[in-house]
Coordinates of C-alpha atoms in Angstrom, one line a residue:
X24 CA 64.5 86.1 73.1
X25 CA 67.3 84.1 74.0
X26 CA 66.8 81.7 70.2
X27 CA 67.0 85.0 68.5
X28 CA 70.1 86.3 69.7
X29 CA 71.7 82.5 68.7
X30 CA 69.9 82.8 65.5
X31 CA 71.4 85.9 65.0
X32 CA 74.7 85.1 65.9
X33 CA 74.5 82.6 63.2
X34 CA 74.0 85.3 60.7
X35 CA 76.7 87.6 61.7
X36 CA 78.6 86.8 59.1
X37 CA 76.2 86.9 56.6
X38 CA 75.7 90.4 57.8
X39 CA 79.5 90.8 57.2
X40 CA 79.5 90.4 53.8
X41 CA 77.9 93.5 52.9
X42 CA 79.6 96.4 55.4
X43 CA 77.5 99.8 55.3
X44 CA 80.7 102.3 53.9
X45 CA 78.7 105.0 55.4
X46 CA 78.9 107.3 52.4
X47 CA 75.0 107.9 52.3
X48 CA 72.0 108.2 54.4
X49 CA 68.8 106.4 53.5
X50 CA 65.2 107.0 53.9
X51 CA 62.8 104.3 53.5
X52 CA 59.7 106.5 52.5
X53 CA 56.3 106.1 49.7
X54 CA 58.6 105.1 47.1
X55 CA 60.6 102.6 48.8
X56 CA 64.3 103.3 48.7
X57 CA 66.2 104.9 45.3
X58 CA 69.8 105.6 44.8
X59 CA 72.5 105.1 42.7
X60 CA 72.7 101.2 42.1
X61 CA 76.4 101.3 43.5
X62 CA 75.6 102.4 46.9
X63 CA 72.6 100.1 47.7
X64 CA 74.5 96.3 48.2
X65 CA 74.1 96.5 51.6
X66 CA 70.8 98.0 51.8
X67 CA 69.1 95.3 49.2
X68 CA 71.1 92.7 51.9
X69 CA 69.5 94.3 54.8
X70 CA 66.1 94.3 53.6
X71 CA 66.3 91.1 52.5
X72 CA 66.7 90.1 56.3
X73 CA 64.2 92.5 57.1
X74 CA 61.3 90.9 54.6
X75 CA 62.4 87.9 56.0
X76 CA 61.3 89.2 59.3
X77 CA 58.5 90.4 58.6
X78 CA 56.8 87.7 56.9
X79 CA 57.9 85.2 60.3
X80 CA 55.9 87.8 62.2
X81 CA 52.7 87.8 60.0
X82 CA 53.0 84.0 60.5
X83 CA 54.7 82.5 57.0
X84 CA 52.4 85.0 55.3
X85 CA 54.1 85.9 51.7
X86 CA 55.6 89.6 51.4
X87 CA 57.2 90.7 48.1
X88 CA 60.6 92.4 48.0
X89 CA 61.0 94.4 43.9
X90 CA 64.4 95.4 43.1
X91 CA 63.2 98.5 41.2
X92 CA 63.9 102.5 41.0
X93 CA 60.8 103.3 39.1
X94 CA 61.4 106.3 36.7
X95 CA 64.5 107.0 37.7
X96 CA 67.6 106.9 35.4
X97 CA 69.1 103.8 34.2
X98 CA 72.3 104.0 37.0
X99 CA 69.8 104.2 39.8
X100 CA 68.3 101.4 41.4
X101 CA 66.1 100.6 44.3
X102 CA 63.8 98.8 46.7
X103 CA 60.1 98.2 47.2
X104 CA 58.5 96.2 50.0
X105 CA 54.8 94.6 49.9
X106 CA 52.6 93.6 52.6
X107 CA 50.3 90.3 52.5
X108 CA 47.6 91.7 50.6
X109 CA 49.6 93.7 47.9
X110 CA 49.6 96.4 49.6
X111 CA 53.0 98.7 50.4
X112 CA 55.0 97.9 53.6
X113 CA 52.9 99.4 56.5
X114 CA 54.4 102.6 57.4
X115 CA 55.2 101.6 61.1
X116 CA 58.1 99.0 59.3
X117 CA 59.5 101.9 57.3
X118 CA 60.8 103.2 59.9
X119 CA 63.2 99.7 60.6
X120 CA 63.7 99.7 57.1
X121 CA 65.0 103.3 57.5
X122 CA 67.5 102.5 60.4
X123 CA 68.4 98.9 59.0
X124 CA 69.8 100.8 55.9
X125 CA 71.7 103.5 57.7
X126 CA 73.0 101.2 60.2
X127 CA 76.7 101.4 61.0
X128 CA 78.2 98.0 61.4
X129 CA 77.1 94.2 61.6
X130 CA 76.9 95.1 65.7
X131 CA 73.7 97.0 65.4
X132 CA 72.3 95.5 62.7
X133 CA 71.9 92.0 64.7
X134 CA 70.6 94.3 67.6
X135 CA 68.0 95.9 65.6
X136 CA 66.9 92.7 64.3
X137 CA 66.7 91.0 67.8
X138 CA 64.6 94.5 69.0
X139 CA 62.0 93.8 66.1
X140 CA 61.6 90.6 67.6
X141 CA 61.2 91.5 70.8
X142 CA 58.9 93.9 70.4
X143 CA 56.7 92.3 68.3
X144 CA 57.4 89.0 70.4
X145 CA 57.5 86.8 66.8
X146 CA 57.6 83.3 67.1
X147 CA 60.6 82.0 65.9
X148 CA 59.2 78.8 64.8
X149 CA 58.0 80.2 61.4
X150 CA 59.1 79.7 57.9
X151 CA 59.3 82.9 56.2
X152 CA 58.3 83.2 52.5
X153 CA 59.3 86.0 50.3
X154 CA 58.3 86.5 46.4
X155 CA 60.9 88.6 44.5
X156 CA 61.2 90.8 41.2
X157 CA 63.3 93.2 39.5
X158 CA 63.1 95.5 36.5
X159 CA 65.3 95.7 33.5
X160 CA 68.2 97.5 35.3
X161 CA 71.9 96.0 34.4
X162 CA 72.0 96.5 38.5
X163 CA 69.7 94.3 39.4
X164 CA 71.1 90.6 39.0
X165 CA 74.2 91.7 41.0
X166 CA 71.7 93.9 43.8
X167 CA 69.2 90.1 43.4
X168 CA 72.5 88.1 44.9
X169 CA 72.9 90.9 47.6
X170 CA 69.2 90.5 48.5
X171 CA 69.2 86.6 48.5
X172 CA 71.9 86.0 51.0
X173 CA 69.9 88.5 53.4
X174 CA 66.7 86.2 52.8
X175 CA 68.2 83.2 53.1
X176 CA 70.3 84.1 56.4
X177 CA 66.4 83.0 57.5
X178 CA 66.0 79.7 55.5
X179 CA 63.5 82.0 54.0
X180 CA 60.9 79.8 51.6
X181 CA 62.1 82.0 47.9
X182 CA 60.4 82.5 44.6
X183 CA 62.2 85.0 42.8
X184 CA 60.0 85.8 39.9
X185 CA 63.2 87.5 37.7
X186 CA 61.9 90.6 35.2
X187 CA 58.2 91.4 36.4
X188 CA 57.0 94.9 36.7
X189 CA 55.8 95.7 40.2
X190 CA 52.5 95.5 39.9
X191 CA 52.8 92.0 38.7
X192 CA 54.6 91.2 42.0
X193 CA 51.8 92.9 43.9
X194 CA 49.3 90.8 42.2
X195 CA 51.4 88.1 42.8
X196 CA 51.7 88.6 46.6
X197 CA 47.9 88.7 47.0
X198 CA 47.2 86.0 45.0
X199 CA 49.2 83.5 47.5
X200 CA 47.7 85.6 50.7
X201 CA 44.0 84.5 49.0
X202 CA 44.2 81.3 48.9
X203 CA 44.5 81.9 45.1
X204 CA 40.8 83.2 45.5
X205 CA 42.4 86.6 43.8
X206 CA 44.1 84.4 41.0
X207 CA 47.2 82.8 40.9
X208 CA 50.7 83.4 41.5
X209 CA 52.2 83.6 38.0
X210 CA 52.1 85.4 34.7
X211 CA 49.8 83.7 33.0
X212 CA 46.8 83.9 35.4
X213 CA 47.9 87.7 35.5
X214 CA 47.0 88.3 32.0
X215 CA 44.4 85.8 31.9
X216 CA 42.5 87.7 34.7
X217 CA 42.7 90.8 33.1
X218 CA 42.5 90.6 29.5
X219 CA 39.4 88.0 29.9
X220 CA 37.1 90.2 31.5
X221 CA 38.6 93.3 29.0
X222 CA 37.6 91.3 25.8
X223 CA 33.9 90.4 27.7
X224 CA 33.6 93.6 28.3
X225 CA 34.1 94.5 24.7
X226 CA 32.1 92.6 23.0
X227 CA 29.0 94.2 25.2
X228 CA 30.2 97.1 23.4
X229 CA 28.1 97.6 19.7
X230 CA 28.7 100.8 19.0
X231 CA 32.3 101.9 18.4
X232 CA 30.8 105.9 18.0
X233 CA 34.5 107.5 17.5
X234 CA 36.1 105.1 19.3
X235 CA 39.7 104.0 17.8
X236 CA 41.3 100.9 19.6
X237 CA 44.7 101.7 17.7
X238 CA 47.1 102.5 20.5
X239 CA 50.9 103.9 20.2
X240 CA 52.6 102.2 23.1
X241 CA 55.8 104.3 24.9
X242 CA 57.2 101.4 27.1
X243 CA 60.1 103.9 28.8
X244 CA 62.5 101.0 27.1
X245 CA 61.9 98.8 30.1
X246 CA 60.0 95.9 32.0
X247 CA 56.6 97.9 30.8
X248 CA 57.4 97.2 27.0
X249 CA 59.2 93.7 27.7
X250 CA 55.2 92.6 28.9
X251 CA 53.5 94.2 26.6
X252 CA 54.9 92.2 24.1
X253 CA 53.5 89.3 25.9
X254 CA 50.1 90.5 26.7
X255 CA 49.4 91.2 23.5
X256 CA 48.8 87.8 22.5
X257 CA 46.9 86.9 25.4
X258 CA 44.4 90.4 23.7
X259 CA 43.8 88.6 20.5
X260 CA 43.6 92.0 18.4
X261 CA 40.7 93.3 20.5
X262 CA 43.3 96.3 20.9
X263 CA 46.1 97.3 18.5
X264 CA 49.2 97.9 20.0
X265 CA 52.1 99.4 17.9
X266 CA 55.1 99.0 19.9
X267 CA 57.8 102.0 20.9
X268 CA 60.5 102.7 22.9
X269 CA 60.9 98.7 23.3
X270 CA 64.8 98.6 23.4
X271 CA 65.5 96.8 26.9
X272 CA 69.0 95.3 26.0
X273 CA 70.2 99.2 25.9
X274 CA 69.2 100.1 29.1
X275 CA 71.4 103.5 29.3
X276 CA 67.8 104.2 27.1
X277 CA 65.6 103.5 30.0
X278 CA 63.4 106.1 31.3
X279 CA 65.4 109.0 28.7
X280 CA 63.1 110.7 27.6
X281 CA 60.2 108.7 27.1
X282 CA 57.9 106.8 29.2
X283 CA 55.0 108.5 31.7
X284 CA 57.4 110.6 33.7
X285 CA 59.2 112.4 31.2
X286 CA 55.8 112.8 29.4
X287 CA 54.1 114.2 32.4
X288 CA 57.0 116.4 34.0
X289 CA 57.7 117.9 30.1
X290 CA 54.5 118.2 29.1
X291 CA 55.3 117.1 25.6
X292 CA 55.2 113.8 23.6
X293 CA 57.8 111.2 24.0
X294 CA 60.7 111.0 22.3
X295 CA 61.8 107.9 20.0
X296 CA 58.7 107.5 17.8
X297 CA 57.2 109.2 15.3
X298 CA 53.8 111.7 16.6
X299 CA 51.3 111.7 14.1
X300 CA 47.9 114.0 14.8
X301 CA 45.1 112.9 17.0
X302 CA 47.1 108.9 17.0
X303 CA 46.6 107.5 20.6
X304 CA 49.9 107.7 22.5
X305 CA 50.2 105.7 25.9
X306 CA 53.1 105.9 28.1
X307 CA 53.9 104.1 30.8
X308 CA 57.2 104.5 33.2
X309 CA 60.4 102.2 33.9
X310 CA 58.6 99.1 36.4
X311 CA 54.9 100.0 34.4
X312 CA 52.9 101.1 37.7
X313 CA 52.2 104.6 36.2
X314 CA 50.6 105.3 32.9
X315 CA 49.3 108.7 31.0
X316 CA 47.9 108.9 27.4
X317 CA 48.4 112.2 24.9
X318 CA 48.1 113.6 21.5
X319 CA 48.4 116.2 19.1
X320 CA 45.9 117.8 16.7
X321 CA 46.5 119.0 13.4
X322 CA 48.4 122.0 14.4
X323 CA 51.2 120.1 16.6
X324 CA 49.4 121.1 19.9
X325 CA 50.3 118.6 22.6
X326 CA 47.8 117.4 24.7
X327 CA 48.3 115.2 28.3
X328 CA 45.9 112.9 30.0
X329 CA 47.2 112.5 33.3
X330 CA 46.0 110.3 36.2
X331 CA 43.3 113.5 36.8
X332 CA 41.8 112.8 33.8
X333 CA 41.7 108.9 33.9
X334 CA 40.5 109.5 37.5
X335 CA 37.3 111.4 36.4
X336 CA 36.8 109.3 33.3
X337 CA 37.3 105.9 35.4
X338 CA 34.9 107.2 38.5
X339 CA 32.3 109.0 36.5
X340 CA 31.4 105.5 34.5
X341 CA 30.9 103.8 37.6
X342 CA 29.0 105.8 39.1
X343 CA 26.9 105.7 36.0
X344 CA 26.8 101.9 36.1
X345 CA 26.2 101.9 39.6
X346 CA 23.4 103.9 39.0
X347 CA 22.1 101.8 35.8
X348 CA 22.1 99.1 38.0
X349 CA 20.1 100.1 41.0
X350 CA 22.2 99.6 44.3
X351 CA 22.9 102.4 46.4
X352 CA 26.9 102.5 46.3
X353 CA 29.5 105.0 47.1
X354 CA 31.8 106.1 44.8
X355 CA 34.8 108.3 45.9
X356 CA 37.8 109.8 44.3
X357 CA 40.8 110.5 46.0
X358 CA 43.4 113.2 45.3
X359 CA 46.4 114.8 45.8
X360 CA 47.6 118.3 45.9
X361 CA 49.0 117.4 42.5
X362 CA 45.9 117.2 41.0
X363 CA 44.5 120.1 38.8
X364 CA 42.3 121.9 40.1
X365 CA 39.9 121.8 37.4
X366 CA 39.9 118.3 37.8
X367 CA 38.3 118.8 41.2
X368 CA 35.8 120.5 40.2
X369 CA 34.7 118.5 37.5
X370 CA 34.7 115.7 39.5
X371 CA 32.3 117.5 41.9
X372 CA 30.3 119.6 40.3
X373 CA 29.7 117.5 37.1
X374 CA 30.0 113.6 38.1
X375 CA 28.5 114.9 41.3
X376 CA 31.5 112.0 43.2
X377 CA 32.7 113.5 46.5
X378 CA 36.6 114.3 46.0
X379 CA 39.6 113.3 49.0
X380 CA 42.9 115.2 49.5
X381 CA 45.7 113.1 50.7
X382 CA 49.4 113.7 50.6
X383 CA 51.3 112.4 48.0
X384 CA 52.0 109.0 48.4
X385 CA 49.9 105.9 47.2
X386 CA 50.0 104.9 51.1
X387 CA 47.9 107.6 51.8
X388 CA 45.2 107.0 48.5
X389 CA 45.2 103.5 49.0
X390 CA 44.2 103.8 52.5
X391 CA 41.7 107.1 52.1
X392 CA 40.2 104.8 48.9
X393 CA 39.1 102.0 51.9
X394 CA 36.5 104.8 53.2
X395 CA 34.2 104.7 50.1
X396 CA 32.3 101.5 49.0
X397 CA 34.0 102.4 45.7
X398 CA 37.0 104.0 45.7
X399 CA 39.0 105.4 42.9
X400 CA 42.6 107.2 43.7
X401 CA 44.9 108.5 41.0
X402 CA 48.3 110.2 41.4
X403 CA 48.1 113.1 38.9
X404 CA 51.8 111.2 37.2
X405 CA 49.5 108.1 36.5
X406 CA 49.9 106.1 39.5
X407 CA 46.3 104.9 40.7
X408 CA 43.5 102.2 41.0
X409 CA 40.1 100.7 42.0
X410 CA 39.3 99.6 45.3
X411 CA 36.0 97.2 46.0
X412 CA 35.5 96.5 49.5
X413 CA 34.4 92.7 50.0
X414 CA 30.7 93.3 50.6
X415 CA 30.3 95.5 47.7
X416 CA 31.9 93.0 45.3
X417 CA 30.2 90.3 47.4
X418 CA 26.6 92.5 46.7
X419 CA 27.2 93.0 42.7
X420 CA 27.8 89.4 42.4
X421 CA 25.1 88.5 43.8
X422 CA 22.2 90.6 42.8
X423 CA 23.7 89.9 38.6
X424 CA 22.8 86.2 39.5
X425 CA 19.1 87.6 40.4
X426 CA 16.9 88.5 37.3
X427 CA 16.6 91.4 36.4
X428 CA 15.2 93.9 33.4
X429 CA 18.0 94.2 30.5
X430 CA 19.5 97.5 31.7
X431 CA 19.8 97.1 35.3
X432 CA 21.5 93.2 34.3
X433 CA 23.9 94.5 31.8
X434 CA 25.1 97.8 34.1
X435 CA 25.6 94.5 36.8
X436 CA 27.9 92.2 34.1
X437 CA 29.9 95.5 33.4
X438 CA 30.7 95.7 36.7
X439 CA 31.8 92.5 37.2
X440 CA 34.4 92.8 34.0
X441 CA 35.4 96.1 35.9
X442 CA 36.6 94.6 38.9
X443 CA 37.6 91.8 37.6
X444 CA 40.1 93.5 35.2
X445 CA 41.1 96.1 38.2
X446 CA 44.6 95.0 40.1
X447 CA 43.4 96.0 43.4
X448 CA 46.9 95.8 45.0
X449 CA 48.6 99.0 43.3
X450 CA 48.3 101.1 40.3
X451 CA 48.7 99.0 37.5
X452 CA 49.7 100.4 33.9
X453 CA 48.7 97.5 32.0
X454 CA 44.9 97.0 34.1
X455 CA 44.5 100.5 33.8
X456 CA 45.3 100.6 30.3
X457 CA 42.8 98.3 29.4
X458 CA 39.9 99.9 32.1
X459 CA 40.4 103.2 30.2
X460 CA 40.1 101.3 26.9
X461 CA 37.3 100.1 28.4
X462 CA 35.5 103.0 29.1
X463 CA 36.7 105.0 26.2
X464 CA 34.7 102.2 23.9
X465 CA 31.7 102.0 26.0
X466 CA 31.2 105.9 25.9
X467 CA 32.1 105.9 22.2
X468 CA 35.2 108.5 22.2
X469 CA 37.9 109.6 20.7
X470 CA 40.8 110.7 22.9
X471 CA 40.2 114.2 21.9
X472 CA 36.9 113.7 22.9
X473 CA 37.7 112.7 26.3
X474 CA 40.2 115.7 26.2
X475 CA 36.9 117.8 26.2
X476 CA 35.3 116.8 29.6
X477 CA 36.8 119.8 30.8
X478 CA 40.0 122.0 30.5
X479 CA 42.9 121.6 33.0
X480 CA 44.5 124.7 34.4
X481 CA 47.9 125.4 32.8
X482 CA 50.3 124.1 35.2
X483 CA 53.9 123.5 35.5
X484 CA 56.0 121.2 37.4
X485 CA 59.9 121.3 38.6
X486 CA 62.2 120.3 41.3
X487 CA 65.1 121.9 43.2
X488 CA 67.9 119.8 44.9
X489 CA 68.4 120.9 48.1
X490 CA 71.3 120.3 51.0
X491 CA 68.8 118.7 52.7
X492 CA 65.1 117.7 52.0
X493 CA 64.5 116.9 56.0
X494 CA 64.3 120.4 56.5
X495 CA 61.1 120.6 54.7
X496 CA 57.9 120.1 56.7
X497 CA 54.5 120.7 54.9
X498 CA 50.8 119.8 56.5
X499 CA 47.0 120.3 54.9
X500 CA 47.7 117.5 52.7
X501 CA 51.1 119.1 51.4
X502 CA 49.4 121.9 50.2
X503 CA 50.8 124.3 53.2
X504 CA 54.6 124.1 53.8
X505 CA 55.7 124.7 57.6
X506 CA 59.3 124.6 57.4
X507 CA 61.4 126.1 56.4
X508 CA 59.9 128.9 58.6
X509 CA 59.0 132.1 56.4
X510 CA 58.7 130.1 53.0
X511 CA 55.0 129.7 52.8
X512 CA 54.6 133.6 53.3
X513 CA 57.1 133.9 50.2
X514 CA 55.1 131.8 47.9
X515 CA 51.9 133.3 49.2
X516 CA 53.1 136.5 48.2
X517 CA 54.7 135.1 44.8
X518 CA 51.1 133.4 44.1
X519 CA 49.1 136.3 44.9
X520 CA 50.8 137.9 41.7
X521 CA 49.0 135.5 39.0
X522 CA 45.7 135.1 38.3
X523 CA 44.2 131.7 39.1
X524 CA 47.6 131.0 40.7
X525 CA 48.3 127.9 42.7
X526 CA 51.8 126.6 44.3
X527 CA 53.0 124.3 46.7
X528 CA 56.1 122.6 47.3
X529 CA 57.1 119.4 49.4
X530 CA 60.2 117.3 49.8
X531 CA 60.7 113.9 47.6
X532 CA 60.7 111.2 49.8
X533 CA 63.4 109.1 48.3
X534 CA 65.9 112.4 47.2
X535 CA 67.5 115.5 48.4
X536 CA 64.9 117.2 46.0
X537 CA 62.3 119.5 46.5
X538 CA 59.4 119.3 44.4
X539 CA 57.2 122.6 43.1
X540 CA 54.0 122.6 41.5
X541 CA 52.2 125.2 40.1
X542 CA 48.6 126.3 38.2
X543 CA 47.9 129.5 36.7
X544 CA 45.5 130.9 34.1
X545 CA 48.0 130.9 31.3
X546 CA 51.2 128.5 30.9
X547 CA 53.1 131.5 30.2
X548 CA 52.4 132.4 34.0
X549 CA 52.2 128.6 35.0
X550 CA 55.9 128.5 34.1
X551 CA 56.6 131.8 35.3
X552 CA 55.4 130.7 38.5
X553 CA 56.8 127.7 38.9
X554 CA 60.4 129.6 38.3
X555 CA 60.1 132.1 41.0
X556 CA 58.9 129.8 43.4
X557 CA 61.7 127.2 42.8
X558 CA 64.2 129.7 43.2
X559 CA 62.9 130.8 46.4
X560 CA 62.8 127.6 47.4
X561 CA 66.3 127.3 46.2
X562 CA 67.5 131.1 47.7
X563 CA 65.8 129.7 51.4
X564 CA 67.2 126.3 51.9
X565 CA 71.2 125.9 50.2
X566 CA 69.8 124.5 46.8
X567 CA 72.3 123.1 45.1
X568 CA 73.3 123.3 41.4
X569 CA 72.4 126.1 38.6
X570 CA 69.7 128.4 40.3
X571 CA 66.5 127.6 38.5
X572 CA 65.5 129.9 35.2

């Protein structure tokens, strides 16, 4: 390792120029790394160096490195790492990225760097080649120079991409990783890709039924709306998109109540448009990787179609086309504790698709989705996708290419748009805008009427900050929690109260939060629920802040 430690040595003062002040602790967890933007110069630098790594040891592959914090508020800002195929940073890296960020001085950082290299005994003699992005955050220019002169301390190969959302940089990722089989690295093959096979799919469609392609877009104010704006000419008014919540030069309005997160956790329409009864509202959050649709009816009701209900609507149509189409395919849905519990059961008992649990995390979907031939994972806030595996895409190619009667040909040319308009890499708020579109015209409903499938449990969502989330410990897919010792008894006891009750709680894994969900059979109790469980959660582990009412 001796041409490590001088190539190291050579960076030291790179390292320099970005001392850890050691006023926070870091986690690299599901989400990547979030904090407030002004604490995070040295951790963009070090992960930089770190990305850099990482692609020398997969051999010049390209990895992606987005400058992002999601849904959080506009003062925050973060990190996100992707693997070779679009997929997140495999989780045996997060822990380097964890100690990297918390690292003391440039002393250890060098050494950590040299014992990645060791241990994974990476030839030296490759050329790293990282793909970056960022969101709209006023942050992220000043956090991109910070994450540049970590890549470069390499003589890294760079593309920085500039505003993207992240699942354009996932896409992007692949697409080099492919050979460009998977498209090609830029914007424009992005939306070609996806909108192509969307306005195929349409036109296969004759009978609109109650369909309504008019859609009320809630782009959070940030990188979501920016690319919308750019889609939509690449959609030729095959959709109608009105544009909200579209203001990205004021980015103290990014995320404020609007976009999929505020919609989801509130449970209420977003705020800086006008709501009109039974007009299709989409929402989508601040780097557009999430996405949840609502309404109101006549009486000022709000309704919320979550990832549980794209989920069901999304697997039960391919299953259907599956079975239109004569090949023998399985078609899973994965889960999380998140997900209503009514969802579930529709999924099994109606659609008749086998349902996963997984912890939260799209680590854990992604890689639970792999074990069906068809696999279709949503995060109940909107976060989900489509997964093919090779030999099934490889199988519906082939057999539409054989002839066929009319049915079982056109069930195999739907398919094809499907996947074709699916980005495989992540959850994708513009592809699974458009699949949902998709569906929604080819079964000929209104988004009331996909509201009736079935009826979710009333349920209710919150958070408690918390001294410290690491003393939270939770197992059976986060539905159980094990530590704090004594806390699962409580919300047993709690739950047993309400009728159709449900609860669990489970640490964030980017914040000193604590997250509680809960389901009952009225939102009355939902609520009620949710309340005395967050303040035991609070009472048992030093919350911090206004108890919760």
């Amino acid at each position: 390792m001796d041409e490590w430690i001088e190539n190291v040595v050579e960076v030291e003062s790179n390292i320099g120029s970005y001392p850890n002040p050691g006023t926070t602790v870091f986690q690299y967890g599901t989400s990547g790394i979030r904090y407030n933007s002004e604490h995070l110069d040295h951790v963009q630098h070090r992960m930089g160096m770190l990305v850099a790594l990482r692609s020398i040891h997969l051999k010049s592959a390209a990895v992606g490195l987005m400058i992002t914090a999601s849904h959080n508020p506009q003062d925050d800002n973060g990190i996100k790492l992707i693997d070779p195929q679009g997929e997140m940073l495999d989780s045996s890296w997060e822990v380097y990225a964890t100690e990297l960020a918390n690292a003391p001085n440039n002393e250890d950082v060098c050494a950590m760097l040299i014992n990645i290299a060791s241990k994974y005994n990476i030839d030296k003699s490759y050329i790293p080649r990282v793909y970056i992005g960022r969101d709209t955050r006023n942050s992220g220019k000043r956090l991109l120079e910070a994450v540049l002169c970590g890549v470069k301390a390499f003589k890294s190969n760079v593309e920085d991409f500039g505003i993207i959302t992240t699942p354009m940089l996932h896409f992007f990722v692949r697409c080099y990783n492919t050979n460009c089989s998977y498209g090609q690295p830029n914007e424009h093959s992005y939306y070609t890709k996806l909108t192509n096979s969307f306005k195929t799919l349409r036109k296969m469609c004759l009978d609109l039924k109650n369909y309504n392609p008019i859609i009320e877009f809630d782009g959070a104010n940030g990188v979501g709306a920016l690319k919308m704006k750019d889609a939509i000419t690449y959609l030729e008014e095959s959709l109608v998109i009105n544009m909200h919540n579209d203001d990205i030069l004021n980015t103290e309005k990014l995320n404020y109540k609007c976009g999929a997160d505020f919609v989801k956790s509130n449970q209420c329409p977003p705020t800086g448009m006008t709501i009109k009864p039974h007009s299709k509202y989409v929402s989508v959050d601040g780097d557009a990787d999430r996405i949840v649709y609502s309404f109101i009816d006549e009486n000022n009701k709000f309704y919320l179609l979550d990832g549980d209900r794209i989920a069901t609507l999304v697997a039960g149509y391919i299953k259907d086309l599956f079975i239109d189409s004569g090949l023998d395919v399985n078609v899973g849905l994965v889960q999380t504790a998140y997900s209503n519990g009514n969802s579930t059961k529709y999924a099994t008992d109606k659609l008749k698709v086998p349902v996963a649990c997984v912890p939260t995390g799209v680590k854990y979907l992604h890689h639970k989705a792999n074990d069906y031939d068809v696999g279709v994972y949503f995060e109940a806030n909107g976060h989900g996708t489509i997964l093919f595996k090779d030999a099934i895409r490889e199988l519906i190619r082939n057999q539409s290419a054989i002839e066929k009667d009319e049915a079982m040909s056109l069930a195999l040319k739907k398919l094809i748009c499907i996947m074709d308009m699916t980005n495989e890499t992540v959850g994708d708020a513009y592809s699974d805008m458009l699949i949902v579109e998709s569906v929604l015209c080819e079964r000929g409903w209104s988004i009331s009427d996909w509201y009736k499938t079935y009826s979710d449990l009333p349920n209710r969502l919150t958070k408690v900050t918390v001294k410290d989330r690491n003393t939270f410990e939770t197992g059976d897919a986060e539905r159980i929690c094990i530590k704090p010792e004594g806390l699962q008894g409580i919300i047993d006891s709690i739950v047993s109260k309400y009728s159709m009750g449900r609860s669990f709680v489970r640490p964030s894994g980017t914040e000193d939060l604590v997250r509680i969900y809960a389901e009952a059979d009225t939102q009355f109790n939902a609520d009620k629920l949710a309340v005395e469980v967050a303040t035991a959660v609070y009472d048992i582990a030093d919350g911090v802040g206004n108890k919760p009412e």
